[in-house]
Amino acid sequence: MTDTTPHLVIGNKNYSSWSFRPWIAMRATGVAFTEEVIALDQPDTRDLIRAHGGSLRVPVLHHGPLVLWESLAIIEYLAETFPGARLWPEPSGARALARSVANEMHAGFMALRAACPMNMRRARKRLAISAEAQADARRIEDLWKLCRDRHGAAGPFLFGGFSAADAMYAPVVNRFDVYDIPVSPESRAYMEAVQALPAWAEWEAAGKVETWIIPHDEA
């Protein structure tokens, strides 16, 4: 393993849900790293991201000579490289379920994502969403309940302690909150646990003072 400090290239903290995932995974579990913010949807955005390699999207992780992109791939690498962070639950059954729900988040819930972009600055206000987006929200709640019921006894997060699965769903916590999407008391308690993390407060505070505006993400 290299001794070089990981360097994470991210987008706007107000909007960039995919950047938020590896960032909070690292910050909440104590993995030291440096960061670089590239404002999205600006005239020079593509050139600035292109300079980092990867897929012309953020996040991008540099670790020594290694360049990685895609949030979940970055998290998997971090879990292997920094085992002390315990990014995945230790029991094999819990770990398999955590990977299942993380991958479902990575690949799905398109209607909810489109209707409710992550927005840390948004004042809480109810937004009418489509039946498809409502179905996404209910599926997410079902997944949260499944994880909590089976593996959540040891703490307030999906698998007790904070894990990669929580990092993958952290942007959903913002979406459910600021768009005032009705959730169960159990889901609300889980959301409050995530929002109580110092890492959440740090990211949220930084997002709220950003001045960049992306109109199509201002639902």
Short mmCIF file of C-alpha atoms in Angstrom, two decimals:
data_model
loop_
_atom_site.label_atom_id
_atom_site.label_comp_id
_atom_site.label_asym_id
_atom_site.label_seq_id
_atom_site.Cartn_x
_atom_site.Cartn_y
_atom_site.Cartn_z
CA MET A 1 0.00 0.00 0.00
CA THR A 2 1.33 3.44 -0.87
CA ASP A 3 1.99 6.01 1.87
CA THR A 4 0.74 8.82 -0.38
CA THR A 5 -2.34 10.59 0.97
CA PRO A 6 -5.38 9.99 -1.25
CA HIS A 7 -6.56 13.03 -3.19
CA LEU A 8 -10.27 13.23 -4.02
CA VAL A 9 -11.50 15.45 -6.84
CA ILE A 10 -15.15 16.35 -6.39
CA GLY A 11 -17.89 18.57 -7.77
CA ASN A 12 -19.98 21.22 -6.06
CA LYS A 13 -20.79 20.22 -2.50
CA ASN A 14 -24.27 21.65 -2.86
CA TYR A 15 -25.22 19.42 -5.78
CA SER A 16 -22.74 16.61 -6.45
CA SER A 17 -24.32 13.51 -4.93
CA TRP A 18 -21.79 11.16 -6.50
CA SER A 19 -18.93 13.18 -5.03
CA PHE A 20 -20.59 13.16 -1.61
CA ARG A 21 -20.60 9.37 -1.41
CA PRO A 22 -16.85 8.62 -1.30
CA TRP A 23 -16.19 11.89 0.53
CA ILE A 24 -18.43 11.01 3.48
CA ALA A 25 -17.21 7.41 3.39
CA MET A 26 -13.69 8.67 3.97
CA ARG A 27 -14.44 11.52 6.36
CA ALA A 28 -16.84 9.57 8.58
CA THR A 29 -14.45 6.63 8.97
CA GLY A 30 -11.23 8.59 9.50
CA VAL A 31 -9.42 8.01 6.20
CA ALA A 32 -7.11 11.01 5.74
CA PHE A 33 -7.29 12.67 2.33
CA THR A 34 -6.98 15.93 0.49
CA GLU A 35 -9.73 17.31 -1.72
CA GLU A 36 -10.20 19.52 -4.74
CA VAL A 37 -13.53 21.02 -5.79
CA ILE A 38 -14.30 21.59 -9.48
CA ALA A 39 -17.42 23.64 -10.16
CA LEU A 40 -19.78 21.78 -12.45
CA ASP A 41 -21.52 23.18 -15.54
CA GLN A 42 -18.92 25.92 -16.04
CA PRO A 43 -17.12 26.73 -19.31
CA ASP A 44 -13.88 25.17 -18.05
CA THR A 45 -15.38 22.22 -16.16
CA ARG A 46 -14.57 19.55 -18.75
CA ASP A 47 -10.99 20.73 -19.20
CA LEU A 48 -10.38 20.79 -15.45
CA ILE A 49 -11.78 17.29 -14.99
CA ARG A 50 -9.97 15.99 -18.10
CA ALA A 51 -6.67 16.96 -16.48
CA HIS A 52 -7.34 14.33 -13.81
CA GLY A 53 -7.97 11.43 -16.20
CA GLY A 54 -10.87 9.12 -15.52
CA SER A 55 -14.16 9.45 -17.38
CA LEU A 56 -14.60 13.24 -17.57
CA ARG A 57 -16.82 13.03 -14.51
CA VAL A 58 -16.28 13.49 -10.81
CA PRO A 59 -15.41 12.08 -8.38
CA VAL A 60 -11.88 11.04 -9.24
CA LEU A 61 -9.49 9.54 -6.69
CA HIS A 62 -5.72 9.83 -6.99
CA HIS A 63 -3.63 7.55 -4.78
CA GLY A 64 -0.01 7.53 -5.75
CA PRO A 65 0.06 6.58 -9.45
CA LEU A 66 -3.46 5.13 -9.30
CA VAL A 67 -6.40 7.06 -10.79
CA LEU A 68 -9.92 5.82 -10.06
CA TRP A 69 -13.37 7.10 -10.94
CA GLU A 70 -16.97 5.99 -10.17
CA SER A 71 -18.09 6.39 -6.57
CA LEU A 72 -18.65 2.76 -5.74
CA ALA A 73 -15.37 1.64 -7.31
CA ILE A 74 -13.58 4.28 -5.23
CA ILE A 75 -15.31 3.07 -2.07
CA GLU A 76 -14.40 -0.55 -2.81
CA TYR A 77 -10.76 0.45 -3.29
CA LEU A 78 -10.77 2.41 -0.04
CA ALA A 79 -12.26 -0.55 1.82
CA GLU A 80 -9.43 -2.78 0.59
CA THR A 81 -6.67 -0.22 1.10
CA PHE A 82 -7.78 1.06 4.50
CA PRO A 83 -9.28 -1.97 6.29
CA GLY A 84 -9.26 -0.10 9.58
CA ALA A 85 -12.04 2.12 8.24
CA ARG A 86 -14.36 -0.93 8.23
CA LEU A 87 -16.32 0.38 5.29
CA TRP A 88 -18.14 -2.92 4.83
CA PRO A 89 -19.74 -4.93 7.65
CA GLU A 90 -17.62 -7.83 8.82
CA PRO A 91 -20.11 -10.76 8.87
CA SER A 92 -20.26 -12.17 5.35
CA GLY A 93 -24.06 -12.14 5.17
CA ALA A 94 -24.26 -8.51 6.26
CA ARG A 95 -21.46 -7.60 3.87
CA ALA A 96 -23.24 -9.27 0.96
CA LEU A 97 -26.48 -7.45 1.76
CA ALA A 98 -24.63 -4.14 2.12
CA ARG A 99 -23.11 -4.60 -1.31
CA SER A 100 -26.50 -5.50 -2.76
CA VAL A 101 -28.21 -2.37 -1.48
CA ALA A 102 -25.22 -0.19 -2.41
CA ASN A 103 -25.27 -1.52 -5.96
CA GLU A 104 -29.02 -1.01 -6.21
CA MET A 105 -28.48 2.63 -5.28
CA HIS A 106 -25.67 2.93 -7.80
CA ALA A 107 -27.76 1.57 -10.66
CA GLY A 108 -31.32 2.57 -9.85
CA PHE A 109 -33.88 5.05 -8.57
CA MET A 110 -33.67 7.19 -11.69
CA ALA A 111 -37.12 8.75 -11.24
CA LEU A 112 -36.32 9.97 -7.74
CA ARG A 113 -32.91 11.26 -8.79
CA ALA A 114 -34.39 13.21 -11.70
CA ALA A 115 -37.24 14.68 -9.67
CA CYS A 116 -35.25 15.55 -6.57
CA PRO A 117 -31.63 16.54 -7.22
CA MET A 118 -29.42 16.70 -4.14
CA ASN A 119 -29.42 20.28 -2.93
CA MET A 120 -27.86 21.16 0.43
CA ARG A 121 -28.99 24.80 0.23
CA ARG A 122 -32.65 24.11 -0.42
CA ALA A 123 -35.08 25.12 2.31
CA ARG A 124 -37.37 22.24 3.24
CA LYS A 125 -40.47 22.40 1.07
CA ARG A 126 -42.83 19.68 -0.09
CA LEU A 127 -42.46 18.79 -3.77
CA ALA A 128 -45.10 16.86 -5.68
CA ILE A 129 -43.37 13.91 -7.34
CA SER A 130 -44.48 11.31 -9.86
CA ALA A 131 -45.77 7.88 -8.99
CA GLU A 132 -42.48 6.45 -10.28
CA ALA A 133 -40.46 8.67 -7.93
CA GLN A 134 -42.77 7.76 -5.06
CA ALA A 135 -42.20 4.08 -5.82
CA ASP A 136 -38.43 4.69 -5.70
CA ALA A 137 -38.78 6.34 -2.31
CA ARG A 138 -40.83 3.46 -0.91
CA ARG A 139 -38.32 0.92 -2.24
CA ILE A 140 -35.50 2.80 -0.52
CA GLU A 141 -37.42 2.81 2.74
CA ASP A 142 -38.02 -0.92 2.39
CA LEU A 143 -34.29 -1.47 1.90
CA TRP A 144 -33.42 0.65 4.91
CA LYS A 145 -35.88 -1.31 7.06
CA LEU A 146 -34.52 -4.63 5.81
CA CYS A 147 -30.96 -3.67 6.71
CA ARG A 148 -31.90 -2.17 10.07
CA ASP A 149 -34.09 -5.13 11.04
CA ARG A 150 -31.47 -7.71 10.16
CA HIS A 151 -28.21 -6.00 11.06
CA GLY A 152 -28.85 -2.65 12.75
CA ALA A 153 -29.03 -3.63 16.42
CA ALA A 154 -25.51 -2.44 17.26
CA GLY A 155 -26.00 1.19 16.20
CA PRO A 156 -28.18 3.73 14.39
CA PHE A 157 -26.99 3.07 10.85
CA LEU A 158 -28.06 0.51 8.26
CA PHE A 159 -25.65 -2.11 9.59
CA GLY A 160 -25.19 -0.74 13.09
CA GLY A 161 -21.98 1.19 12.57
CA PHE A 162 -21.49 3.58 9.68
CA SER A 163 -20.60 1.75 6.46
CA ALA A 164 -20.29 2.14 2.72
CA ALA A 165 -24.01 1.43 2.42
CA ASP A 166 -24.77 4.56 4.45
CA ALA A 167 -22.38 6.55 2.29
CA MET A 168 -24.21 5.42 -0.84
CA TYR A 169 -27.58 6.52 0.57
CA ALA A 170 -26.40 9.77 2.17
CA PRO A 171 -27.61 11.91 -0.78
CA VAL A 172 -31.03 10.28 -0.44
CA VAL A 173 -31.19 11.51 3.14
CA ASN A 174 -30.84 15.05 1.79
CA ARG A 175 -33.46 14.42 -0.89
CA PHE A 176 -36.02 13.01 1.53
CA ASP A 177 -35.38 15.90 3.91
CA VAL A 178 -35.34 19.02 1.72
CA TYR A 179 -38.15 17.87 -0.57
CA ASP A 180 -40.14 16.88 2.54
CA ILE A 181 -40.94 13.41 1.25
CA PRO A 182 -43.07 11.59 3.84
CA VAL A 183 -41.18 8.76 5.54
CA SER A 184 -41.79 6.39 8.42
CA PRO A 185 -40.62 7.24 11.95
CA GLU A 186 -37.95 4.55 11.58
CA SER A 187 -36.64 6.13 8.38
CA ARG A 188 -36.67 9.56 9.99
CA ALA A 189 -34.61 8.25 12.92
CA TYR A 190 -32.08 6.79 10.51
CA MET A 191 -31.92 10.05 8.56
CA GLU A 192 -31.32 12.00 11.75
CA ALA A 193 -28.45 9.67 12.67
CA VAL A 194 -26.78 10.32 9.31
CA GLN A 195 -27.38 14.07 9.58
CA ALA A 196 -25.86 14.09 13.08
CA LEU A 197 -22.49 12.95 11.73
CA PRO A 198 -19.80 15.67 11.93
CA ALA A 199 -18.89 14.74 8.36
CA TRP A 200 -22.45 15.54 7.23
CA ALA A 201 -22.35 18.92 8.99
CA GLU A 202 -19.00 19.76 7.39
CA TRP A 203 -20.17 18.94 3.86
CA GLU A 204 -23.55 20.65 4.31
CA ALA A 205 -21.98 23.85 5.66
CA ALA A 206 -19.58 24.01 2.71
CA GLY A 207 -22.39 23.38 0.23
CA LYS A 208 -24.56 26.11 1.67
CA VAL A 209 -21.95 28.82 1.17
CA GLU A 210 -21.18 27.91 -2.44
CA THR A 211 -22.37 30.53 -4.90
CA TRP A 212 -22.52 28.40 -8.07
CA ILE A 213 -26.02 27.81 -9.40
CA ILE A 214 -27.02 24.90 -11.64
CA PRO A 215 -30.56 25.79 -12.79
CA HIS A 216 -31.68 22.26 -13.68
CA ASP A 217 -30.75 21.08 -10.17
CA GLU A 218 -32.94 23.73 -8.53
CA ALA A 219 -36.16 21.71 -8.51
#
